Short mmCIF file of C-alpha atoms in Angstrom, two decimals:
data_model
loop_
_atom_site.label_atom_id
_atom_site.label_comp_id
_atom_site.label_asym_id
_atom_site.label_seq_id
_atom_site.Cartn_x
_atom_site.Cartn_y
_atom_site.Cartn_z
CA MET L 1 30.89 11.31 15.45
CA GLU L 2 32.36 12.01 12.01
CA ARG L 3 29.34 10.41 10.37
CA ASN L 4 26.94 12.54 12.40
CA ILE L 5 28.82 15.70 11.39
CA VAL L 6 28.46 14.71 7.73
CA LEU L 7 24.73 14.05 8.19
CA LEU L 8 24.28 17.37 9.96
CA ALA L 9 26.02 19.17 7.11
CA VAL L 10 23.77 17.47 4.56
CA TRP L 11 20.69 18.35 6.61
CA CYS L 12 21.73 22.00 6.87
CA LEU L 13 22.31 22.16 3.12
CA LEU L 14 18.93 20.64 2.36
CA SER L 15 17.18 23.07 4.69
CA PHE L 16 17.42 25.71 1.99
CA PHE L 17 14.86 23.81 -0.13
CA HIS L 18 11.16 24.61 0.24
CA ALA L 19 8.64 22.52 2.19
CA CYS L 20 6.01 20.28 0.66
CA ASN L 21 2.59 18.70 0.72
CA GLY L 22 0.37 16.90 3.19
CA GLN L 23 -3.33 16.44 4.01
CA PHE L 24 -5.62 19.50 4.24
CA PRO L 25 -4.40 22.06 1.67
CA ARG L 26 -3.52 25.29 3.46
CA ALA L 27 -5.38 27.18 0.73
CA CYS L 28 -8.57 25.32 1.72
CA SER L 29 -8.31 25.85 5.50
CA THR L 30 -10.21 29.16 5.57
CA ALA L 31 -13.78 29.70 6.75
CA GLU L 32 -14.68 30.73 3.22
CA SER L 33 -13.52 27.38 1.79
CA LEU L 34 -15.22 25.36 4.52
CA LEU L 35 -18.51 27.22 4.27
CA SER L 36 -18.54 26.99 0.48
CA LYS L 37 -17.34 23.36 0.72
CA GLU L 38 -14.99 23.96 -2.20
CA CYS L 39 -11.30 23.04 -2.31
CA CYS L 40 -10.07 23.99 -5.78
CA PRO L 41 -6.84 25.99 -5.25
CA VAL L 42 -5.14 27.99 -7.95
CA TRP L 43 -2.24 26.52 -9.91
CA PRO L 44 0.44 29.26 -9.90
CA GLY L 45 1.52 28.33 -13.42
CA ASP L 46 -1.46 30.02 -15.04
CA GLY L 47 -3.36 31.56 -12.13
CA SER L 48 -6.46 29.44 -12.69
CA SER L 49 -8.27 27.06 -10.37
CA CYS L 50 -6.83 23.55 -10.75
CA GLY L 51 -4.74 24.82 -13.72
CA GLN L 52 -7.86 24.69 -15.88
CA LEU L 53 -6.56 27.24 -18.39
CA SER L 54 -3.61 24.94 -19.12
CA GLY L 55 -5.71 21.81 -19.33
CA ARG L 56 -4.32 20.37 -16.10
CA GLY L 57 -7.63 19.90 -14.28
CA VAL L 58 -11.11 21.15 -13.46
CA CYS L 59 -13.04 21.94 -10.30
CA GLN L 60 -15.94 19.55 -10.05
CA ASP L 61 -18.41 17.95 -7.66
CA VAL L 62 -17.26 14.98 -5.59
CA ILE L 63 -19.12 11.87 -6.75
CA LEU L 64 -19.46 9.26 -4.01
CA THR L 65 -19.88 5.54 -4.51
CA SER L 66 -23.38 4.21 -3.86
CA SER L 67 -22.18 0.70 -2.95
CA ALA L 68 -23.41 -0.70 0.34
CA THR L 69 -20.98 -1.12 3.24
CA GLY L 70 -20.68 -3.94 5.75
CA PRO L 71 -22.36 -4.15 9.16
CA GLN L 72 -19.23 -3.37 11.20
CA PHE L 73 -20.14 0.34 11.62
CA PRO L 74 -23.86 0.62 12.49
CA PHE L 75 -24.04 4.43 12.49
CA SER L 76 -24.52 7.23 9.99
CA GLY L 77 -23.72 10.90 10.12
CA VAL L 78 -21.66 10.75 13.32
CA ASP L 79 -18.08 10.96 12.02
CA ASP L 80 -16.31 13.46 9.74
CA ARG L 81 -14.65 10.65 7.78
CA GLU L 82 -17.91 9.16 6.52
CA ASN L 83 -18.37 9.76 2.79
CA TRP L 84 -14.95 11.37 2.67
CA PRO L 85 -14.39 14.27 2.10
CA THR L 86 -17.91 15.67 1.77
CA VAL L 87 -18.24 16.77 5.40
CA PHE L 88 -15.52 19.32 4.62
CA TYR L 89 -15.65 19.75 0.83
CA ASN L 90 -17.99 18.62 -1.93
CA ARG L 91 -16.01 20.18 -4.79
CA THR L 92 -12.32 19.44 -5.42
CA CYS L 93 -9.84 19.46 -8.29
CA GLN L 94 -10.18 16.61 -10.75
CA CYS L 95 -6.83 16.41 -12.53
CA LEU L 96 -6.61 15.42 -16.19
CA GLY L 97 -4.06 13.43 -18.17
CA ASN L 98 -0.84 12.78 -16.29
CA PHE L 99 -1.30 15.57 -13.74
CA MET L 100 -2.09 15.14 -10.05
CA GLY L 101 -2.11 17.07 -6.78
CA TYR L 102 -4.60 19.14 -4.79
CA ASN L 103 -4.23 21.89 -7.46
CA CYS L 104 -3.00 19.61 -10.32
CA ALA L 105 0.52 21.05 -10.04
CA ASP L 106 2.35 17.71 -9.95
CA CYS L 107 2.94 14.77 -12.29
CA LYS L 108 1.24 11.44 -11.69
CA PHE L 109 3.35 8.72 -10.13
CA GLY L 110 5.54 7.29 -12.87
CA PHE L 111 5.71 10.48 -14.94
CA ARG L 112 7.88 13.58 -14.96
CA GLY L 113 8.85 16.52 -17.16
CA PRO L 114 7.31 19.97 -17.66
CA ASN L 115 4.21 18.44 -19.25
CA CYS L 116 4.34 15.15 -17.34
CA THR L 117 4.91 13.12 -20.51
CA GLU L 118 8.15 11.31 -19.62
CA ARG L 119 7.62 7.84 -18.15
CA ARG L 120 10.00 6.52 -15.53
CA THR L 121 10.32 3.55 -13.19
CA MET L 122 12.11 4.02 -9.87
CA ILE L 123 13.75 1.10 -8.07
CA ARG L 124 13.33 0.73 -4.30
CA LYS L 125 16.38 -0.91 -2.73
CA GLU L 126 16.82 -3.18 0.27
CA ILE L 127 18.54 -0.98 2.84
CA PHE L 128 21.54 -3.30 3.23
CA ARG L 129 22.17 -3.10 -0.52
CA MET L 130 22.48 0.67 -0.40
CA SER L 131 25.85 2.41 -0.36
CA SER L 132 27.01 4.26 2.75
CA ALA L 133 26.33 7.54 0.97
CA GLU L 134 22.78 6.47 0.12
CA LYS L 135 22.10 5.44 3.72
CA SER L 136 23.46 8.72 5.06
CA LYS L 137 21.37 10.69 2.59
CA PHE L 138 18.23 8.79 3.58
CA ILE L 139 18.75 9.57 7.26
CA ALA L 140 19.50 13.21 6.45
CA TYR L 141 16.26 13.42 4.45
CA LEU L 142 14.30 11.99 7.39
CA ASN L 143 15.74 14.62 9.72
CA LEU L 144 15.04 17.39 7.23
CA ALA L 145 11.39 16.29 6.97
CA LYS L 146 11.16 16.18 10.77
CA HIS L 147 12.42 19.76 11.10
CA THR L 148 10.65 21.46 8.17
CA THR L 149 7.15 22.89 8.51
CA SER L 150 4.91 22.00 5.58
CA ARG L 151 4.33 25.01 3.37
CA ASP L 152 1.27 23.69 1.57
CA TYR L 153 -0.64 21.63 4.11
CA VAL L 154 -2.05 21.82 7.65
CA ILE L 155 -3.80 19.32 9.96
CA VAL L 156 -7.30 19.61 11.38
CA THR L 157 -7.39 19.83 15.19
CA GLY L 158 -11.12 19.66 15.80
CA THR L 159 -14.22 18.00 14.41
CA TYR L 160 -16.41 19.82 11.92
CA SER L 161 -19.00 20.25 14.66
CA GLN L 162 -16.39 21.78 16.98
CA MET L 163 -15.59 24.23 14.17
CA ASN L 164 -19.22 25.39 14.21
CA ASN L 165 -19.72 23.66 10.87
CA GLY L 166 -16.81 25.49 9.28
CA SER L 167 -17.31 29.06 10.53
CA ASN L 168 -14.51 28.66 13.11
CA PRO L 169 -11.64 26.77 11.39
CA MET L 170 -9.41 24.64 13.61
CA PHE L 171 -6.15 23.84 11.82
CA ALA L 172 -2.47 23.76 12.83
CA ASP L 173 0.95 23.76 11.18
CA ILE L 174 2.97 20.57 11.23
CA ASN L 175 6.32 19.36 9.96
CA VAL L 176 6.51 17.21 6.85
CA TYR L 177 7.35 13.95 8.63
CA ASP L 178 4.74 14.34 11.36
CA LEU L 179 2.14 15.21 8.75
CA PHE L 180 2.21 11.56 7.67
CA VAL L 181 2.18 10.38 11.28
CA TRP L 182 -0.97 12.45 11.79
CA MET L 183 -2.62 11.08 8.62
CA HIS L 184 -2.05 7.51 9.80
CA TYR L 185 -3.52 8.44 13.20
CA TYR L 186 -6.55 10.19 11.68
CA ALA L 187 -7.42 7.22 9.46
CA SER L 188 -7.36 4.79 12.40
CA ARG L 189 -8.68 6.90 15.31
CA ASP L 190 -11.81 5.99 17.27
CA VAL L 191 -15.22 7.57 16.67
CA LEU L 192 -16.47 10.07 19.25
CA LEU L 193 -20.19 9.44 19.80
CA GLY L 194 -22.17 12.22 21.45
CA GLU L 195 -20.92 13.67 24.72
CA ASP L 196 -19.21 10.58 26.11
CA GLY L 197 -19.76 7.68 23.72
CA LEU L 198 -17.02 5.87 21.80
CA TRP L 199 -16.83 3.40 18.93
CA ARG L 200 -13.53 1.60 18.50
CA ASP L 201 -14.38 -0.94 15.81
CA ILE L 202 -13.54 1.32 12.89
CA ASP L 203 -10.40 1.87 10.85
CA PHE L 204 -10.14 3.32 7.37
CA ALA L 205 -6.64 1.92 6.76
CA HIS L 206 -6.51 -1.44 8.55
CA GLU L 207 -8.38 -4.67 9.24
CA ALA L 208 -10.19 -4.72 5.88
CA PRO L 209 -9.54 -4.75 2.11
CA ALA L 210 -8.07 -1.22 1.87
CA PHE L 211 -5.13 -2.11 4.13
CA VAL L 212 -2.86 -2.77 1.15
CA PRO L 213 -3.87 -0.02 -1.33
CA TRP L 214 -4.14 2.59 1.44
CA HIS L 215 -0.55 1.99 2.54
CA ARG L 216 0.60 1.73 -1.08
CA TYR L 217 -0.63 5.27 -1.71
CA PHE L 218 0.65 6.45 1.69
CA LEU L 219 4.19 5.34 0.81
CA LEU L 220 4.05 6.82 -2.69
CA HIS L 221 2.78 10.11 -1.30
CA TRP L 222 5.51 10.10 1.39
CA GLU L 223 8.18 9.31 -1.20
CA HIS L 224 6.89 12.04 -3.53
CA GLU L 225 6.89 14.68 -0.80
CA ILE L 226 10.47 13.84 0.20
CA GLN L 227 11.46 14.23 -3.45
CA LYS L 228 9.84 17.67 -3.55
CA LEU L 229 11.26 18.73 -0.20
CA THR L 230 14.84 17.84 -1.09
CA GLY L 231 14.78 18.53 -4.81
CA ASP L 232 15.98 14.94 -5.31
CA GLU L 233 13.58 13.47 -7.86
CA ASN L 234 15.50 10.17 -7.84
CA PHE L 235 14.90 9.46 -4.15
CA THR L 236 13.15 6.19 -3.35
CA ILE L 237 12.08 4.59 -0.08
CA PRO L 238 14.35 1.75 1.05
CA PHE L 239 12.82 -1.40 2.48
CA TRP L 240 13.84 -3.88 5.16
CA ASP L 241 13.59 -7.55 4.20
CA TRP L 242 12.80 -9.03 7.60
CA ARG L 243 12.31 -12.64 6.49
CA ASP L 244 14.10 -15.02 8.89
CA ALA L 245 15.54 -12.06 10.86
CA GLN L 246 16.61 -12.92 14.41
CA GLY L 247 16.33 -9.31 15.58
CA CYS L 248 16.01 -5.74 14.37
CA ASP L 249 18.96 -5.59 11.98
CA ILE L 250 18.31 -1.94 11.16
CA CYS L 251 18.11 -0.82 14.80
CA THR L 252 21.70 0.40 14.96
CA ASP L 253 23.14 3.86 15.51
CA GLU L 254 24.38 3.83 11.92
CA LEU L 255 20.83 3.35 10.66
CA LEU L 256 17.58 3.91 12.57
CA GLY L 257 18.86 3.95 16.12
CA GLY L 258 20.11 1.40 18.64
CA ILE L 259 18.82 0.68 22.14
CA HIS L 260 19.97 2.99 24.92
CA PRO L 261 22.92 1.26 26.63
CA THR L 262 21.92 2.00 30.23
CA THR L 263 18.25 2.94 30.67
CA THR L 264 15.26 0.60 30.78
CA THR L 265 12.75 3.10 29.40
CA ASN L 266 12.83 1.83 25.80
CA SER L 267 14.57 5.04 24.70
CA LEU L 268 17.10 5.09 21.87
CA SER L 269 20.87 5.36 22.04
CA PRO L 270 22.06 8.99 22.37
CA ALA L 271 24.49 8.29 19.53
CA SER L 272 21.53 8.14 17.11
CA PHE L 273 19.94 11.15 15.45
CA PHE L 274 16.56 9.66 16.29
CA SER L 275 17.13 9.83 20.05
CA SER L 276 16.15 13.51 19.90
CA TRP L 277 12.93 12.91 17.95
CA GLN L 278 9.64 13.74 19.67
CA ILE L 279 6.53 11.73 18.85
CA ILE L 280 2.92 12.83 18.33
CA CYS L 281 -0.55 11.26 18.31
CA SER L 282 0.46 8.57 20.83
CA ARG L 283 -2.22 9.11 23.51
CA PRO L 284 -5.55 7.95 22.07
CA GLU L 285 -7.18 7.35 25.46
CA GLU L 286 -6.40 10.93 26.50
CA TYR L 287 -7.89 12.32 23.30
CA ASN L 288 -11.02 10.19 23.73
CA ALA L 289 -11.49 11.27 27.35
CA GLN L 290 -11.11 14.95 26.46
CA ARG L 291 -13.17 14.62 23.23
CA ILE L 292 -10.36 16.12 21.15
CA LEU L 293 -8.21 15.17 18.19
CA CYS L 294 -4.43 14.86 18.10
CA ASN L 295 -3.13 18.38 17.40
CA GLY L 296 0.48 17.52 16.62
CA THR L 297 1.91 18.53 19.99
CA ALA L 298 5.13 16.75 21.02
CA GLU L 299 4.45 13.97 23.53
CA GLY L 300 7.86 12.56 24.43
CA PRO L 301 10.79 10.68 22.87
CA LEU L 302 10.64 7.94 20.29
CA LEU L 303 10.54 4.54 22.03
CA ARG L 304 11.72 1.14 20.86
CA ASN L 305 12.95 -2.05 22.55
CA PRO L 306 13.02 -4.88 19.97
CA GLY L 307 12.39 -8.37 21.29
CA SER L 308 11.12 -7.36 24.75
CA HIS L 309 7.52 -8.06 23.82
CA ASP L 310 4.83 -10.66 24.52
CA GLN L 311 6.50 -13.80 23.19
CA SER L 312 3.29 -15.81 23.41
CA ARG L 313 1.61 -13.50 20.89
CA THR L 314 4.59 -13.19 18.55
CA PRO L 315 7.16 -15.97 19.11
CA ARG L 316 9.41 -14.79 16.25
CA LEU L 317 9.56 -12.73 13.10
CA PRO L 318 8.09 -14.18 9.88
CA THR L 319 10.07 -16.76 7.96
CA THR L 320 10.62 -17.13 4.22
CA ALA L 321 8.40 -20.21 4.28
CA GLU L 322 5.56 -18.28 5.92
CA VAL L 323 5.79 -15.51 3.34
CA GLU L 324 5.57 -18.14 0.59
CA MET L 325 2.55 -19.75 2.27
CA CYS L 326 0.89 -16.34 2.51
CA LEU L 327 1.53 -15.76 -1.20
CA SER L 328 -0.14 -19.06 -2.05
CA PHE L 329 -3.63 -17.91 -0.99
CA THR L 330 -5.59 -17.21 -4.15
CA ASN L 331 -8.37 -15.06 -2.69
CA TYR L 332 -7.43 -11.47 -2.00
CA GLU L 333 -10.38 -11.07 0.37
CA THR L 334 -13.07 -13.28 1.89
CA GLU L 335 -16.19 -12.63 3.92
CA PRO L 336 -16.74 -10.88 6.29
CA MET L 337 -13.80 -8.83 4.94
CA ASP L 338 -12.42 -7.87 8.34
CA ARG L 339 -9.87 -9.31 10.77
CA SER L 340 -11.90 -12.52 11.18
CA ALA L 341 -11.64 -13.44 7.48
CA ASN L 342 -10.28 -16.93 6.72
CA PHE L 343 -8.15 -17.90 3.68
CA SER L 344 -7.78 -14.22 2.79
CA PHE L 345 -4.42 -13.11 1.42
CA ARG L 346 -5.01 -9.61 2.80
CA ASN L 347 -5.93 -10.77 6.30
CA THR L 348 -3.00 -13.19 6.35
CA LEU L 349 -0.52 -10.58 5.12
CA GLU L 350 -1.82 -8.05 7.63
CA GLY L 351 -1.22 -10.60 10.38
CA PHE L 352 -4.63 -11.55 11.74
CA ALA L 353 -4.53 -15.07 10.26
CA ASP L 354 -1.99 -17.88 10.58
CA PRO L 355 0.04 -18.00 7.33
CA ARG L 356 0.37 -21.78 7.68
CA THR L 357 -3.39 -22.34 7.62
CA GLY L 358 -5.07 -19.09 6.61
CA ILE L 359 -7.34 -19.32 9.66
CA ALA L 360 -7.93 -16.09 11.60
CA ASN L 361 -6.52 -16.15 15.13
CA ARG L 362 -6.87 -13.06 17.31
CA SER L 363 -4.53 -14.45 19.96
CA GLN L 364 -1.58 -14.32 17.54
CA SER L 365 0.10 -11.46 15.67
CA THR L 366 1.83 -12.70 12.52
CA MET L 367 3.30 -11.30 9.29
CA HIS L 368 2.87 -7.48 9.16
CA ASN L 369 1.49 -7.25 12.69
CA SER L 370 4.36 -9.23 14.19
CA LEU L 371 6.88 -6.48 13.37
CA HIS L 372 4.79 -3.88 15.17
CA VAL L 373 4.55 -6.08 18.26
CA PHE L 374 8.20 -7.15 18.12
CA LEU L 375 9.59 -3.58 18.09
CA ASN L 376 7.85 -2.96 21.41
CA GLY L 377 7.55 0.82 21.54
CA SER L 378 6.09 3.61 19.46
CA MET L 379 5.57 1.16 16.57
CA SER L 380 3.31 -1.01 18.74
CA SER L 381 0.45 1.52 18.90
CA VAL L 382 -1.63 1.48 15.72
CA GLN L 383 -2.53 5.15 15.73
CA GLY L 384 0.98 6.38 16.52
CA SER L 385 3.07 3.69 14.81
CA ALA L 386 4.26 5.92 11.95
CA ASN L 387 6.29 7.95 14.48
CA ASP L 388 9.03 5.34 14.16
CA PRO L 389 10.96 5.62 10.86
CA VAL L 390 11.16 1.81 10.84
CA PHE L 391 7.49 2.05 9.85
CA VAL L 392 8.36 3.22 6.34
CA LEU L 393 10.92 0.47 5.67
CA HIS L 394 8.65 -2.20 7.13
CA HIS L 395 5.63 -1.20 5.07
CA ALA L 396 7.70 -0.93 1.91
CA PHE L 397 8.58 -4.61 2.27
CA VAL L 398 4.94 -5.49 3.01
CA ASP L 399 4.07 -3.62 -0.18
CA SER L 400 6.63 -5.69 -2.10
CA ILE L 401 4.94 -8.89 -0.90
CA PHE L 402 1.64 -7.56 -2.19
CA GLU L 403 3.37 -6.84 -5.50
CA GLN L 404 4.60 -10.44 -5.65
CA TRP L 405 1.05 -11.65 -5.05
CA LEU L 406 -0.35 -9.45 -7.84
CA ARG L 407 2.18 -10.81 -10.31
CA ARG L 408 1.93 -14.41 -9.23
CA HIS L 409 -1.87 -14.56 -9.49
CA GLY L 410 -2.32 -12.14 -12.37
CA ALA L 411 -4.75 -10.17 -10.21
CA THR L 412 -6.59 -7.09 -11.45
CA VAL L 413 -8.76 -4.50 -9.73
CA ASP L 414 -11.89 -6.50 -10.66
CA ILE L 415 -11.26 -8.88 -7.76
CA TYR L 416 -11.20 -6.02 -5.22
CA PRO L 417 -14.55 -5.93 -3.32
CA GLU L 418 -16.94 -3.45 -4.86
CA SER L 419 -19.43 -3.49 -1.99
CA ASN L 420 -20.21 -4.77 1.51
CA ALA L 421 -16.72 -4.12 2.85
CA PRO L 422 -16.36 -2.20 6.15
CA ILE L 423 -16.89 1.54 5.88
CA GLY L 424 -14.27 3.25 3.71
CA HIS L 425 -12.98 -0.02 2.23
CA ASN L 426 -15.12 -0.52 -0.89
CA ARG L 427 -13.39 -0.33 -4.26
CA GLY L 428 -14.89 3.08 -5.06
CA SER L 429 -14.48 4.63 -1.61
CA TYR L 430 -12.13 7.60 -1.35
CA MET L 431 -9.19 6.94 0.94
CA VAL L 432 -9.24 8.86 4.24
CA PRO L 433 -7.78 11.46 4.83
CA PHE L 434 -6.13 12.23 1.50
CA ILE L 435 -6.66 15.31 -0.65
CA PRO L 436 -6.37 15.02 -3.64
CA LEU L 437 -8.91 12.23 -3.76
CA TYR L 438 -8.11 8.66 -4.73
CA THR L 439 -10.20 5.51 -4.47
CA ASN L 440 -8.97 2.24 -3.02
CA GLY L 441 -9.28 0.64 -6.44
CA GLU L 442 -6.91 3.11 -8.07
CA PHE L 443 -3.99 1.77 -6.03
CA PHE L 444 -4.90 -1.89 -6.34
CA ALA L 445 -2.57 -1.77 -9.32
CA ALA L 446 0.84 -3.04 -10.43
CA SER L 447 3.76 -1.07 -9.01
CA LYS L 448 5.22 -0.57 -12.49
CA ASP L 449 2.01 1.18 -13.52
CA LEU L 450 2.65 3.54 -10.62
CA GLY L 451 6.28 4.15 -11.57
CA TYR L 452 8.28 1.93 -9.24
CA ASP L 453 9.60 -1.57 -8.64
CA TYR L 454 11.67 -3.45 -6.04
CA ASP L 455 15.25 -4.43 -6.68
CA TYR L 456 14.81 -8.12 -5.85
CA LEU L 457 11.68 -8.38 -7.99
CA ALA L 458 13.16 -6.47 -10.91
CA GLU L 459 16.29 -8.65 -10.92
CA SER L 460 14.84 -12.11 -10.53
CA GLY L 461 11.14 -11.87 -10.99
CA SER L 462 10.46 -11.27 -14.65
CA ILE L 463 10.59 -14.82 -16.13
CA GLN L 464 9.76 -16.53 -12.86
CA ASP L 465 6.71 -14.35 -12.23
CA ILE L 466 5.41 -14.97 -15.76
CA LEU L 467 5.77 -18.75 -15.35
CA LEU L 468 4.18 -18.66 -11.90
CA SER L 469 1.32 -16.59 -13.25
CA TYR L 470 0.66 -19.10 -16.04
CA LEU L 471 0.97 -22.04 -13.67
CA GLU L 472 -1.45 -20.41 -11.25
CA GLN L 473 -3.97 -19.81 -14.03
CA ALA L 474 -3.55 -23.40 -15.20
CA ARG L 475 -4.06 -24.64 -11.62
CA GLN L 476 -7.33 -22.74 -11.37
CA ILE L 477 -8.71 -24.20 -14.65
CA TRP L 478 -7.10 -27.66 -14.60
CA GLN L 479 -10.48 -29.41 -14.52
CA TRP L 480 -11.47 -27.70 -17.75
CA LEU L 481 -8.11 -28.49 -19.33
CA VAL L 482 -8.44 -32.18 -18.47
CA GLY L 483 -12.02 -32.22 -19.75
CA ALA L 484 -10.97 -30.53 -22.99
CA ALA L 485 -8.16 -33.07 -23.45
CA VAL L 486 -10.53 -36.00 -22.97
CA VAL L 487 -13.11 -34.57 -25.36
CA GLY L 488 -10.37 -33.75 -27.87
CA GLY L 489 -9.06 -37.29 -27.66
CA LEU L 490 -12.50 -38.80 -28.27
CA ILE L 491 -13.11 -36.55 -31.27
CA SER L 492 -9.69 -37.46 -32.69
CA ALA L 493 -10.43 -41.16 -32.25
CA VAL L 494 -13.79 -40.83 -34.02
CA ILE L 495 -12.23 -38.91 -36.93
CA ALA L 496 -9.40 -41.46 -37.19
CA THR L 497 -11.91 -44.34 -37.27
CA ILE L 498 -13.94 -42.69 -40.04
CA VAL L 499 -10.82 -41.98 -42.07
CA GLY L 500 -9.61 -45.52 -41.53
CA LEU L 501 -12.87 -47.03 -42.76
CA ALA L 502 -12.82 -44.75 -45.79
CA CYS L 503 -9.27 -45.83 -46.62
CA ARG L 504 -10.15 -49.52 -46.34
CA ARG L 505 -13.06 -49.01 -48.71
CA LYS L 506 -10.74 -47.26 -51.15
CA ARG L 507 -8.18 -50.08 -50.96
CA LYS L 508 -10.88 -52.60 -51.65
CA PHE L 509 -11.33 -51.18 -55.16
CA ALA L 510 -7.66 -50.49 -55.88
CA SER L 511 -5.44 -52.78 -57.99
CA GLU L 512 -2.76 -54.59 -55.99
CA GLU L 513 -0.49 -54.89 -59.06
CA THR L 514 -0.45 -51.20 -59.95
CA GLN L 515 -0.47 -49.57 -56.42
CA PRO L 516 1.63 -51.64 -53.97
CA LEU L 517 3.55 -48.71 -52.43
CA LEU L 518 0.47 -46.47 -52.10
CA MET L 519 -1.44 -49.21 -50.31
CA GLU L 520 1.40 -49.67 -47.81
CA ALA L 521 1.58 -45.96 -47.08
CA GLU L 522 -2.18 -45.67 -46.50
CA ASP L 523 -2.11 -48.77 -44.30
CA TYR L 524 0.31 -46.95 -41.99
CA GLN L 525 -1.30 -43.52 -41.94
CA PRO L 526 -4.58 -44.33 -40.08
CA THR L 527 -2.68 -46.04 -37.28
CA TYR L 528 -0.42 -42.98 -36.88
CA GLN L 529 -3.43 -40.69 -36.71
CA SER L 530 -5.18 -42.88 -34.16
CA ASN L 531 -2.14 -42.96 -31.93
CA LEU L 532 -1.81 -39.19 -32.19
#
């Protein structure tokens, strides 16, 4: 009780800070913006569009990638997310230098200061390594985000066609936390085809190469908005290291909510702040039947019942050994670049392939997917999974595994598929549904380049990661190294033989009486060179 009073006091204090960002900029939700297809809001600092007068950015045409996509989505012109964001806007702010944001008002990840020139690296901590005060502050921040309406952003509640091609805008307010729930839903929702058709085999954030960079940006964006909401620029997302866990260690009333002691409805303990949370975007079949989008309306309490799931699909949570086996796969992605890909690090990490073999297996949910199944509640529905705050801690740890893989294999953006990936997943595709615009390739990058690291990687990874990287590179080119050694040895032998013959010829004409020591030294030298 005392702890809840403290958290409530912190939440009330933080409520005085302003709200923050999200998906569709409020300034671009008017009929005028939709009909003109331009989203270039004014930066208040100088009163110009995109802060152009201050050199922060410019309003320019959206340039789409021309790379071909895979065969998984055999339609064109039927969904608002195709060629994002050009159904809604074809001109947006292009920020310059170290500025970012829908109006270039913010600093890029990893920079701060009035002119965004100060570099910084934030450290994300494992939640059990945080102090009691840090844990309490994190929970207070979550509750503040859940109860604060976004000042700058709104969500779209209808398709562009339902808006009469922009003349009748359909947008709604939403709180800061649910804004991110809605974005996760919108990226993974089904396609409405015609009057009653449906296409389910589509997802702009899962089951293909963009799974990792999409969630990397999602977490950074979430973290950044919490910093702005609270005024705490040092806030970082904690993560939950679930390797070898026997249960949901963070599902306690002190942290993210325990199980209700009496009911069997998967509801949370009334002693937890999260027991009063209402979820959104959790009824995809209802939306599909009514041909509507999730509009952010509350749909019931947050649900969770860890361990009461289909044990045949997910026998246990991932082990340390399985994480290591996943990290050993050298290919980030393999054909056909979806959930049936074999020997793909991405598909294995996401949980559609067995980490022990790398072979895709749709009857099993492993790695990342296993946590969603195991928690058995709101987290178990793809479209609504971000309703559960466990989502953030879980995906932060998944992101740290990706970071390990990048360092271990020395991977760069060049290995990310440029073409033929499922729709929205090519390297140059803009990530749905984010504004400002970012491509998948921009977040296939080292975490330190984006201004953050993980405590367990920062502490123990520097020398080890360098050695592993070199060993991995050596493993990949060992045939060439062996060949070079053999050729080098043969060349050395030939040179030594020539030198030896030359020396013998020289000794033949030398005087034994005047050069005994020199002859002995030269007798020895050719043998030493040959052995070398």
